[in-house]
Every structure is written in C-alpha cells, then in structure tokens.
C-alpha cells in the first residue's frame, strides 16, 4: 500500500534509461525502427491498461514503453541538432564571424563563442553553426564582427578511453568545432546578422557589461567570483581560487544550477509573500501565495536569461518552474512527484542530459533531500517554554537539519563525483556547512538585488554585502582545501557500475519503508566495485604526449603539454601525476627517448616523418614508440617494438596500453566511443 502512488515515479527513470542506452551504443541506430518500437510499446501498455489489467502487468509494460520512448526521443534529438562539424584542416585558415559570447578562459588564452559567417576552405554547407575560439590578447565583446587567422578542428574527443566526451557535449550545444587563433583578431565588415542572432548577441553584451560592472565594483578577485554566479562568465576567476573551491567541495557554487535557482526563486517568493501579507488591504483581496509564485516564476526566467541559459541552469529553471506551477495549482511544491515531472520534462527536451554529471548529481541530490523531507519527524512545538530555551531548541533543530541535509546530499552525489571527477573532498561537509548560511541568506540574495539595481547605478551597497560573503566563502574554501588530506583521488569504476549506483540511489529515495535500504549496497557500487588493472601507459590523441604508471604514479613525458588530458587520465586511473626525471632522457625539439631503460615509451611529436636513423634510435630506446607522423617504413630495430603512428591516432584517438605475457593490449578512445555523429577526431594542437 505504501508504494501504491510511487510506481509512476519510475517512469522518468525508465525514460532516462532508454536515453542512456542510446548514448551507450557504438553505432548510430536508424530512426524509424526506434519510433515504431516506441509507438507499439506505448500502444500495448495503454491498451492493456484500458482493459483493466492489474499493476503486475501494466507496470512492466509502462516501464518498457518509457524505455522505448527514451531511446526514440534521444535519436530524434540527435537528428534535430545535427549540424556541420569542422574538419581537421592541415593548414591554418581565416575565420570571419560574429562574437556571440565570451566563454570561460582556457589554458592557452581567452575563449569566445563565434557564429561563423565565412571560413576559408569550407563551403556554406560545411561551415559549423558555432565555434569555440581561443584568441590572443583581450577577448572581443559580444556583438563584434571579427576576422581570425586560426587552426580549425572538430571539438576535442575524450582525453582517454571511457573519459568524459567533450565532443558529444559540444555536438548537442551546436558547437561544431574549435579555432585556435595564431594572431590578433581584427575587425571585419560582415552582412547584417539574422534577428535571432542579433537579439542573442545584444543579451550577451548586456550580460558581459553587467559582469564588468560587478568586477569594477568589487575588484577582479571577489568580483570575478560574483560575476560568475550572476552571469556565468568565469573570465576573471583566478586558477588558485578555482582549485581551492574544487578541493574544498565548493565548486558547485560557481556553476549556475539548482542551488542558485532555488535561492533566487525562494528569496523572491518569500519576499513577495511577506510584502503582500504586510499590506492588509492587498492581503484581503489577492492570494499572496499565488502572486508570489508568479513573481518567482518571473525571477527564475529572468535569472535564466542573465545567466546565459547554460544547460544546467535550464534544467534548474524547469525544476523551479514545476515547483511554482504546483503552488499555482494548489499542490505541494516540494514532492517526489513534482521532481519526477521536472525530470521527465528535462529529459524530453534534453535527453542527452542523462549522461552529464550535472544532471545526475543535481537530481540525485534533490531526490535524496525530498526523501529526507518526507521522512523527517515533525517536531511538536512545546507550549509555555521560556524564549531562551525555545531559541536554543530551534537553533539546535536547525543545525541538526542543516548537517543532515548536507550529509545526505553529499552522500547522494558522492558516486557521481568519484566516477566523473575522481576526487573526494574529505572536508566538503565542513566547507558546505560553513558556506551554506552565507550563500543562502547573504551572498545570493544580495547578488540578486545588486544585479537588478546595478544597471541603474544603485547596486553598490548590495554588491558590497555580496562581496563580503564571497570573501568569506573563499576564506573557508582555501582553509578547507589546505587541510591535510583535503582531497583523495579515487579511480573510476567500469562505466556500467555507475548505472548500478544510480539505480541504488533512486531505490533508496523512491521506495517507501525499510526495504528501501536494500538499495544502499548498490548505491555504494562505485566505491566498492573492483577496479580494472591499471594501464601500463597512456598516449594522448595524435601522440603529442604520453605517461606511464609506476608505483602509484603517472609519470608524464612532456610536463605542461596537454596537461589537462594527462591530469584527467591520471585521476581516472587513481594515479598521482608527476613529471619525468630530467636525467635518463635524450630530448630534442621534436622527440624524447629514454636511456638505460628509464621508461617504456619513446615519443616523436614532430609533424614530419622521422628518418630511418631517428626511428632506429627511438626503437632501440623503448618498447613502445609513438610517432605523430605517418611512418612508411620501419627499420630492423623496430621489428619487436610496438610502433604507433599517425594512421593509428587518426583512427583511434588516445590509447591505453597494458603489457601482458603475449605482448601489448590496446584500448583506443574510438573503441569505447564508437562511430557516432559526434565522434570526429582532430589535431590536439588546434584545440583551445
């Protein structure tokens, strides 16, 4: 009986499972068989239900129909967003286009989002709709028309087999490539842009101007954090502050998502409701709760526009809108059914969200908190208790609730943080408990008021208050990140284990009664599952860098080159990234080879093919030889060596190698990624 109204909550779970199956496929399925299967499955479920069959029959049919619908909707979404993807061009080219927005900075400079108009060497049909360009000097502003001499590439592939697929994410964002600028940008005269593009650039220009004003008010360090939380622009955030926020478990505050939408929407809702209640004439004539919900909806929509509407903010806005809609319909705003409706809407619009860390962590945390609210004992208020004791009791109750909520949310998101980011912030609970009151009651409300009033020149006092909150948050983050053992690196489990953990978390949250705890061991699967054997080495895409495992360390051949990819691989395998020793190596401008067996790999990253003598030296130095160029002939010294060249990297991307008794075993990125619409591989030197 306790589950009678809970079965429908599994519909979005099954729908998301169907979408996840689609993204796990190695080859692209045809469209019409998926649509036909979904239609048949839905039709059978509805027909059997109409005949009055019991839940034992209709429930499996409902889940099967939702699974098939998830598969079909994911395929339809792929067909809808399919757009040209830039090829890996052998020579630099000229890109002319409109600056759509200023993106977060990369390792090699500022980045902007371009709407290309012309690309030399590409026809209009081959020209991507959007590009992410790395530019030199100060970034151009949204709305400017620029010419850029750049290296053009498709979006970057995963850094290692099974790692996060940046190319897939870019595909669904409409980002068809990357451009790495080789010189200063220049202004150029272009045809008048379409109205939609002109409107988007105007909004983004206003957002960037607001971010600049916040930074001017608060200074680059404090203002950069504040601007990121208001407009999404991370241009001014210092690397050391970003690292401290990650290591302390506070990085989620920088990304505009559910927390920000909840605080802004909730602050506006309760503020408007209090204002209506304080005006007796108005309170007697209108429903203050519904007026507050309408204004809350407007606030959430406005914040979505100001933030630039990144996918996490869109998902958070949908969830908040469902809660406010429930208030307007006289339904409870925070229930598991409301969350299920929000999840289903998000997945219908963005089925690709099911494979993103943000969606998984956000909805797992929210489901856990709603389940906590459902089971939290209702405290009976004592009558006649002296006010000092009442204050102490209320404060203790609030502290207990805050600690419990932070612990539950952290536990629910833990499997995803370990699997995707391979790091555990050991003092994250402490940092979040110290920061939550500041963020909830001081920083975010003050930022909201300051952002609204700043265009009128009146936001100074509120931004000053918000700045003090940002400074306090940074102090907590740096202190926590500096504690001994603040971060623990944990290797990723096999991909299918995350699905087991996700189902375990959902079972604990959605099931009623004590049997829910049967899902706990499954929820912990990512932490408990045996890891695969550590690879002997990793070679990045195009063979521009490599690392080998040695005593729990990942020793990298070229420190500082493709550092993000090397760091991502080492963390994914639970290794500590360290540079190679200076001695024991012979390195030239385009090659590095070990001496006296110092390492199992030799690296040639020059674009031209090594001559016979150079290749002979490389093969004599190491068991594995990585050559970026295409090798046409091998000298005798390479007969018993594993030689990987440009043909291999063009086909497979990055590779992991295991040494066995029968030789070397390889796992390429393309083996895991498959042949999908987003799986084109480019040249890493041209990625921004």
mmCIF file of C-alpha atoms in Angstrom, residues 48-287:
data_model
loop_
_atom_site.group_PDB
_atom_site.id
_atom_site.type_symbol
_atom_site.label_atom_id
_atom_site.label_comp_id
_atom_site.label_asym_id
_atom_site.label_seq_id
_atom_site.Cartn_x
_atom_site.Cartn_y
_atom_site.Cartn_z
ATOM 1 C CA UNK A 48 -3.742 -3.397 -21.570
ATOM 2 C CA UNK A 49 -4.354 -0.688 -19.005
ATOM 3 C CA UNK A 50 -7.679 0.159 -20.617
ATOM 4 C CA UNK A 51 -8.711 -3.494 -20.350
ATOM 5 C CA UNK A 52 -8.314 -3.223 -16.573
ATOM 6 C CA UNK A 53 -5.280 -5.462 -16.120
ATOM 7 C CA UNK A 54 -3.581 -5.395 -12.724
ATOM 8 C CA UNK A 55 -0.479 -3.454 -11.828
ATOM 9 C CA UNK A 56 1.647 -6.592 -12.033
ATOM 10 C CA UNK A 57 1.037 -6.490 -15.802
ATOM 11 C CA UNK A 58 0.711 -2.765 -16.530
ATOM 12 C CA UNK A 59 3.764 -1.630 -14.536
ATOM 13 C CA UNK A 60 6.343 -3.609 -16.562
ATOM 14 C CA UNK A 61 4.600 -2.521 -19.758
ATOM 15 C CA UNK A 62 4.720 1.129 -18.633
ATOM 16 C CA UNK A 63 8.428 0.899 -17.859
ATOM 17 C CA UNK A 64 9.105 -0.842 -21.173
ATOM 18 C CA UNK A 65 7.163 1.858 -23.043
ATOM 19 C CA UNK A 66 9.090 4.621 -21.269
ATOM 20 C CA UNK A 67 12.376 2.866 -22.034
ATOM 21 C CA UNK A 68 11.497 2.667 -25.734
ATOM 22 C CA UNK A 69 10.326 6.283 -25.733
ATOM 23 C CA UNK A 70 13.619 7.388 -24.174
ATOM 24 C CA UNK A 71 15.550 5.647 -26.947
ATOM 25 C CA UNK A 72 13.382 7.202 -29.657
ATOM 26 C CA UNK A 73 13.400 10.711 -28.205
ATOM 27 C CA UNK A 74 17.212 10.653 -27.855
ATOM 28 C CA UNK A 75 17.519 9.682 -31.515
ATOM 29 C CA UNK A 76 15.057 12.387 -32.596
ATOM 30 C CA UNK A 77 17.005 14.943 -30.574
ATOM 31 C CA UNK A 78 20.228 13.907 -32.321
ATOM 32 C CA UNK A 79 18.585 14.275 -35.726
ATOM 33 C CA UNK A 80 17.289 17.736 -34.794
ATOM 34 C CA UNK A 81 20.604 19.162 -33.583
ATOM 35 C CA UNK A 82 22.822 17.578 -36.241
ATOM 36 C CA UNK A 83 24.884 20.340 -37.844
ATOM 37 C CA UNK A 84 28.189 20.595 -39.734
ATOM 38 C CA UNK A 85 31.303 19.646 -37.758
ATOM 39 C CA UNK A 86 34.588 21.298 -38.671
ATOM 40 C CA UNK A 87 37.218 19.099 -40.286
ATOM 41 C CA UNK A 88 40.795 18.944 -39.003
ATOM 42 C CA UNK A 89 42.383 21.299 -41.540
ATOM 43 C CA UNK A 90 46.041 20.684 -42.351
ATOM 44 C CA UNK A 91 46.839 24.399 -42.674
ATOM 45 C CA UNK A 92 45.647 27.473 -40.731
ATOM 46 C CA UNK A 93 42.660 29.230 -42.234
ATOM 47 C CA UNK A 94 40.744 32.500 -41.953
ATOM 48 C CA UNK A 95 37.553 32.566 -39.893
ATOM 49 C CA UNK A 96 35.140 35.501 -40.082
ATOM 50 C CA UNK A 97 32.129 35.704 -37.829
ATOM 51 C CA UNK A 98 30.160 37.357 -35.066
ATOM 52 C CA UNK A 99 31.219 37.122 -31.435
ATOM 53 C CA UNK A 100 28.224 35.513 -29.784
ATOM 54 C CA UNK A 101 29.535 35.390 -26.209
ATOM 55 C CA UNK A 102 32.663 35.376 -24.061
ATOM 56 C CA UNK A 103 33.379 31.866 -22.798
ATOM 57 C CA UNK A 104 35.385 30.649 -19.829
ATOM 58 C CA UNK A 105 39.153 31.023 -20.337
ATOM 59 C CA UNK A 106 41.256 28.060 -21.411
ATOM 60 C CA UNK A 107 44.844 27.100 -20.652
ATOM 61 C CA UNK A 108 46.115 28.950 -23.710
ATOM 62 C CA UNK A 109 44.103 32.174 -23.622
ATOM 63 C CA UNK A 110 40.665 33.718 -23.578
ATOM 64 C CA UNK A 111 37.875 31.927 -25.390
ATOM 65 C CA UNK A 112 34.842 33.269 -27.214
ATOM 66 C CA UNK A 113 31.873 31.669 -28.941
ATOM 67 C CA UNK A 114 31.689 32.577 -32.608
ATOM 68 C CA UNK A 115 28.847 32.415 -35.104
ATOM 69 C CA UNK A 116 30.966 31.941 -38.272
ATOM 70 C CA UNK A 117 29.889 33.622 -41.477
ATOM 71 C CA UNK A 118 32.786 32.543 -43.684
ATOM 72 C CA UNK A 119 35.627 30.047 -43.246
ATOM 73 C CA UNK A 120 38.223 29.893 -45.979
ATOM 74 C CA UNK A 121 38.291 26.423 -47.492
ATOM 75 C CA UNK A 122 34.764 25.456 -46.412
ATOM 76 C CA UNK A 123 31.509 25.837 -48.330
ATOM 77 C CA UNK A 124 28.487 27.388 -46.535
ATOM 78 C CA UNK A 125 27.049 23.876 -46.153
ATOM 79 C CA UNK A 126 30.264 22.718 -44.426
ATOM 80 C CA UNK A 127 30.543 25.739 -42.125
ATOM 81 C CA UNK A 128 29.695 24.992 -38.464
ATOM 82 C CA UNK A 129 26.919 26.976 -36.807
ATOM 83 C CA UNK A 130 29.069 27.771 -33.759
ATOM 84 C CA UNK A 131 32.776 27.660 -32.937
ATOM 85 C CA UNK A 132 34.662 27.987 -29.675
ATOM 86 C CA UNK A 133 37.691 30.140 -30.460
ATOM 87 C CA UNK A 134 40.804 30.783 -28.374
ATOM 88 C CA UNK A 135 42.006 34.326 -29.029
ATOM 89 C CA UNK A 136 45.126 36.264 -28.151
ATOM 90 C CA UNK A 137 45.031 39.402 -26.052
ATOM 91 C CA UNK A 138 41.827 40.788 -24.619
ATOM 92 C CA UNK A 139 38.715 38.939 -25.782
ATOM 93 C CA UNK A 140 36.413 40.780 -28.210
ATOM 94 C CA UNK A 141 32.991 41.714 -26.893
ATOM 95 C CA UNK A 142 29.686 40.059 -27.831
ATOM 96 C CA UNK A 143 28.260 41.631 -30.964
ATOM 97 C CA UNK A 144 31.598 42.398 -32.625
ATOM 98 C CA UNK A 145 32.444 41.122 -36.109
ATOM 99 C CA UNK A 146 35.981 39.724 -36.234
ATOM 100 C CA UNK A 147 38.463 38.012 -38.552
ATOM 101 C CA UNK A 148 40.718 35.347 -37.040
ATOM 102 C CA UNK A 149 43.691 33.504 -38.552
ATOM 103 C CA UNK A 150 43.408 30.164 -36.804
ATOM 104 C CA UNK A 151 43.868 26.412 -36.740
ATOM 105 C CA UNK A 152 40.458 24.766 -37.150
ATOM 106 C CA UNK A 153 39.482 21.426 -35.622
ATOM 107 C CA UNK A 154 36.412 19.439 -34.607
ATOM 108 C CA UNK A 155 35.527 19.527 -30.880
ATOM 109 C CA UNK A 156 38.008 17.594 -28.717
ATOM 110 C CA UNK A 157 37.447 13.866 -28.180
ATOM 111 C CA UNK A 158 37.714 12.175 -24.761
ATOM 112 C CA UNK A 159 41.151 12.535 -23.183
ATOM 113 C CA UNK A 160 41.333 8.765 -22.679
ATOM 114 C CA UNK A 161 39.135 5.738 -23.424
ATOM 115 C CA UNK A 162 35.894 5.993 -21.454
ATOM 116 C CA UNK A 163 36.553 9.534 -20.173
ATOM 117 C CA UNK A 164 34.008 12.334 -20.492
ATOM 118 C CA UNK A 165 33.143 13.017 -24.135
ATOM 119 C CA UNK A 166 33.610 16.746 -24.735
ATOM 120 C CA UNK A 167 32.778 16.278 -28.413
ATOM 121 C CA UNK A 168 29.364 14.847 -27.602
ATOM 122 C CA UNK A 169 28.610 17.716 -25.262
ATOM 123 C CA UNK A 170 29.652 20.230 -27.930
ATOM 124 C CA UNK A 171 27.504 18.442 -30.520
ATOM 125 C CA UNK A 172 24.331 18.969 -28.505
ATOM 126 C CA UNK A 173 25.275 22.576 -27.770
ATOM 127 C CA UNK A 174 25.549 23.233 -31.501
ATOM 128 C CA UNK A 175 29.310 23.805 -31.162
ATOM 129 C CA UNK A 176 30.759 22.467 -34.407
ATOM 130 C CA UNK A 177 34.445 22.993 -33.803
ATOM 131 C CA UNK A 178 37.325 24.810 -32.157
ATOM 132 C CA UNK A 179 39.552 27.536 -33.545
ATOM 133 C CA UNK A 180 42.964 28.369 -32.096
ATOM 134 C CA UNK A 181 43.981 31.898 -33.020
ATOM 135 C CA UNK A 182 47.527 32.409 -34.275
ATOM 136 C CA UNK A 183 47.427 36.189 -34.231
ATOM 137 C CA UNK A 184 45.444 39.179 -33.047
ATOM 138 C CA UNK A 185 41.775 39.374 -34.001
ATOM 139 C CA UNK A 186 40.787 42.090 -36.484
ATOM 140 C CA UNK A 187 37.508 43.880 -37.053
ATOM 141 C CA UNK A 188 35.748 42.989 -40.284
ATOM 142 C CA UNK A 189 32.641 44.124 -42.147
ATOM 143 C CA UNK A 190 30.045 41.361 -42.347
ATOM 144 C CA UNK A 191 26.477 41.161 -43.658
ATOM 145 C CA UNK A 192 23.732 42.073 -41.194
ATOM 146 C CA UNK A 193 23.123 39.104 -38.870
ATOM 147 C CA UNK A 194 19.678 37.452 -38.578
ATOM 148 C CA UNK A 195 17.315 38.934 -35.997
ATOM 149 C CA UNK A 196 17.588 35.961 -33.665
ATOM 150 C CA UNK A 197 21.377 36.133 -33.643
ATOM 151 C CA UNK A 198 21.303 39.907 -33.206
ATOM 152 C CA UNK A 199 18.961 39.564 -30.225
ATOM 153 C CA UNK A 200 21.139 36.882 -28.606
ATOM 154 C CA UNK A 201 24.281 38.996 -29.048
ATOM 155 C CA UNK A 202 22.520 42.014 -27.517
ATOM 156 C CA UNK A 203 21.520 39.960 -24.453
ATOM 157 C CA UNK A 204 25.033 38.557 -24.106
ATOM 158 C CA UNK A 205 26.553 42.015 -24.493
ATOM 159 C CA UNK A 206 24.336 43.256 -21.656
ATOM 160 C CA UNK A 207 25.330 40.234 -19.534
ATOM 161 C CA UNK A 208 29.025 40.855 -20.147
ATOM 162 C CA UNK A 209 28.630 44.552 -19.368
ATOM 163 C CA UNK A 210 26.918 43.646 -16.077
ATOM 164 C CA UNK A 211 29.769 41.257 -15.265
ATOM 165 C CA UNK A 212 32.291 44.020 -15.947
ATOM 166 C CA UNK A 213 30.421 46.403 -13.651
ATOM 167 C CA UNK A 214 30.365 43.830 -10.860
ATOM 168 C CA UNK A 215 34.122 43.290 -11.260
ATOM 169 C CA UNK A 216 34.697 47.056 -11.282
ATOM 170 C CA UNK A 217 32.704 47.372 -8.042
ATOM 171 C CA UNK A 218 34.302 44.501 -6.150
ATOM 172 C CA UNK A 219 37.723 44.038 -7.709
ATOM 173 C CA UNK A 220 38.899 41.279 -10.007
ATOM 174 C CA UNK A 221 39.231 38.505 -7.400
ATOM 175 C CA UNK A 222 35.986 38.980 -5.474
ATOM 176 C CA UNK A 223 34.088 40.407 -8.428
ATOM 177 C CA UNK A 224 35.168 37.567 -10.694
ATOM 178 C CA UNK A 225 33.513 35.031 -8.392
ATOM 179 C CA UNK A 226 30.409 37.208 -8.029
ATOM 180 C CA UNK A 227 30.166 37.760 -11.797
ATOM 181 C CA UNK A 228 30.391 34.012 -12.424
ATOM 182 C CA UNK A 229 27.462 33.372 -10.066
ATOM 183 C CA UNK A 230 25.324 36.074 -11.696
ATOM 184 C CA UNK A 231 26.138 35.960 -15.415
ATOM 185 C CA UNK A 232 28.063 32.687 -15.802
ATOM 186 C CA UNK A 233 31.211 34.466 -17.057
ATOM 187 C CA UNK A 234 34.299 32.907 -15.452
ATOM 188 C CA UNK A 235 36.777 35.200 -17.210
ATOM 189 C CA UNK A 236 38.157 36.748 -14.044
ATOM 190 C CA UNK A 237 38.388 33.721 -11.732
ATOM 191 C CA UNK A 238 41.969 33.005 -10.660
ATOM 192 C CA UNK A 239 43.249 29.457 -11.086
ATOM 193 C CA UNK A 240 44.229 29.147 -7.405
ATOM 194 C CA UNK A 241 40.722 30.159 -6.297
ATOM 195 C CA UNK A 242 39.119 27.684 -8.680
ATOM 196 C CA UNK A 243 41.382 24.888 -7.442
ATOM 197 C CA UNK A 244 40.601 25.750 -3.815
ATOM 198 C CA UNK A 245 36.865 25.669 -4.489
ATOM 199 C CA UNK A 246 37.186 22.244 -6.131
ATOM 200 C CA UNK A 247 39.386 20.790 -3.411
ATOM 201 C CA UNK A 248 37.055 22.036 -0.678
ATOM 202 C CA UNK A 249 33.894 20.700 -2.338
ATOM 203 C CA UNK A 250 32.501 24.185 -3.047
ATOM 204 C CA UNK A 251 32.913 24.270 -6.836
ATOM 205 C CA UNK A 252 29.183 23.653 -7.309
ATOM 206 C CA UNK A 253 28.535 27.193 -6.052
ATOM 207 C CA UNK A 254 30.323 28.659 -9.081
ATOM 208 C CA UNK A 255 28.153 26.816 -11.620
ATOM 209 C CA UNK A 256 24.706 28.339 -12.049
ATOM 210 C CA UNK A 257 22.388 25.442 -11.313
ATOM 211 C CA UNK A 258 19.764 24.235 -8.872
ATOM 212 C CA UNK A 259 21.229 25.917 -5.777
ATOM 213 C CA UNK A 260 21.204 29.355 -7.379
ATOM 214 C CA UNK A 261 17.734 28.995 -8.885
ATOM 215 C CA UNK A 262 16.358 27.725 -5.567
ATOM 216 C CA UNK A 263 17.870 30.604 -3.577
ATOM 217 C CA UNK A 264 16.849 33.340 -6.020
ATOM 218 C CA UNK A 265 13.385 31.897 -6.640
ATOM 219 C CA UNK A 266 12.826 31.154 -2.954
ATOM 220 C CA UNK A 267 14.082 34.590 -1.866
ATOM 221 C CA UNK A 268 11.727 36.341 -4.288
ATOM 222 C CA UNK A 269 8.822 34.047 -3.394
ATOM 223 C CA UNK A 270 9.096 34.616 0.345
ATOM 224 C CA UNK A 271 9.878 38.313 -0.087
ATOM 225 C CA UNK A 272 6.776 38.941 -2.214
ATOM 226 C CA UNK A 273 4.605 36.818 0.045
ATOM 227 C CA UNK A 274 5.813 38.742 3.086
ATOM 228 C CA UNK A 275 5.183 42.031 1.292
ATOM 229 C CA UNK A 276 1.614 41.059 0.417
ATOM 230 C CA UNK A 277 0.942 39.885 3.979
ATOM 231 C CA UNK A 278 2.319 43.168 5.365
ATOM 232 C CA UNK A 279 -0.240 45.161 3.326
ATOM 233 C CA UNK A 280 -3.628 44.204 4.848
ATOM 234 C CA UNK A 281 -5.691 45.870 2.098
ATOM 235 C CA UNK A 282 -3.927 43.796 -0.584
ATOM 236 C CA UNK A 283 -3.758 40.611 1.502
ATOM 237 C CA UNK A 284 -7.567 40.593 1.798
ATOM 238 C CA UNK A 285 -8.049 40.865 -1.974
ATOM 239 C CA UNK A 286 -5.428 38.600 -3.563
ATOM 240 C CA UNK A 287 -3.903 35.201 -2.901
#
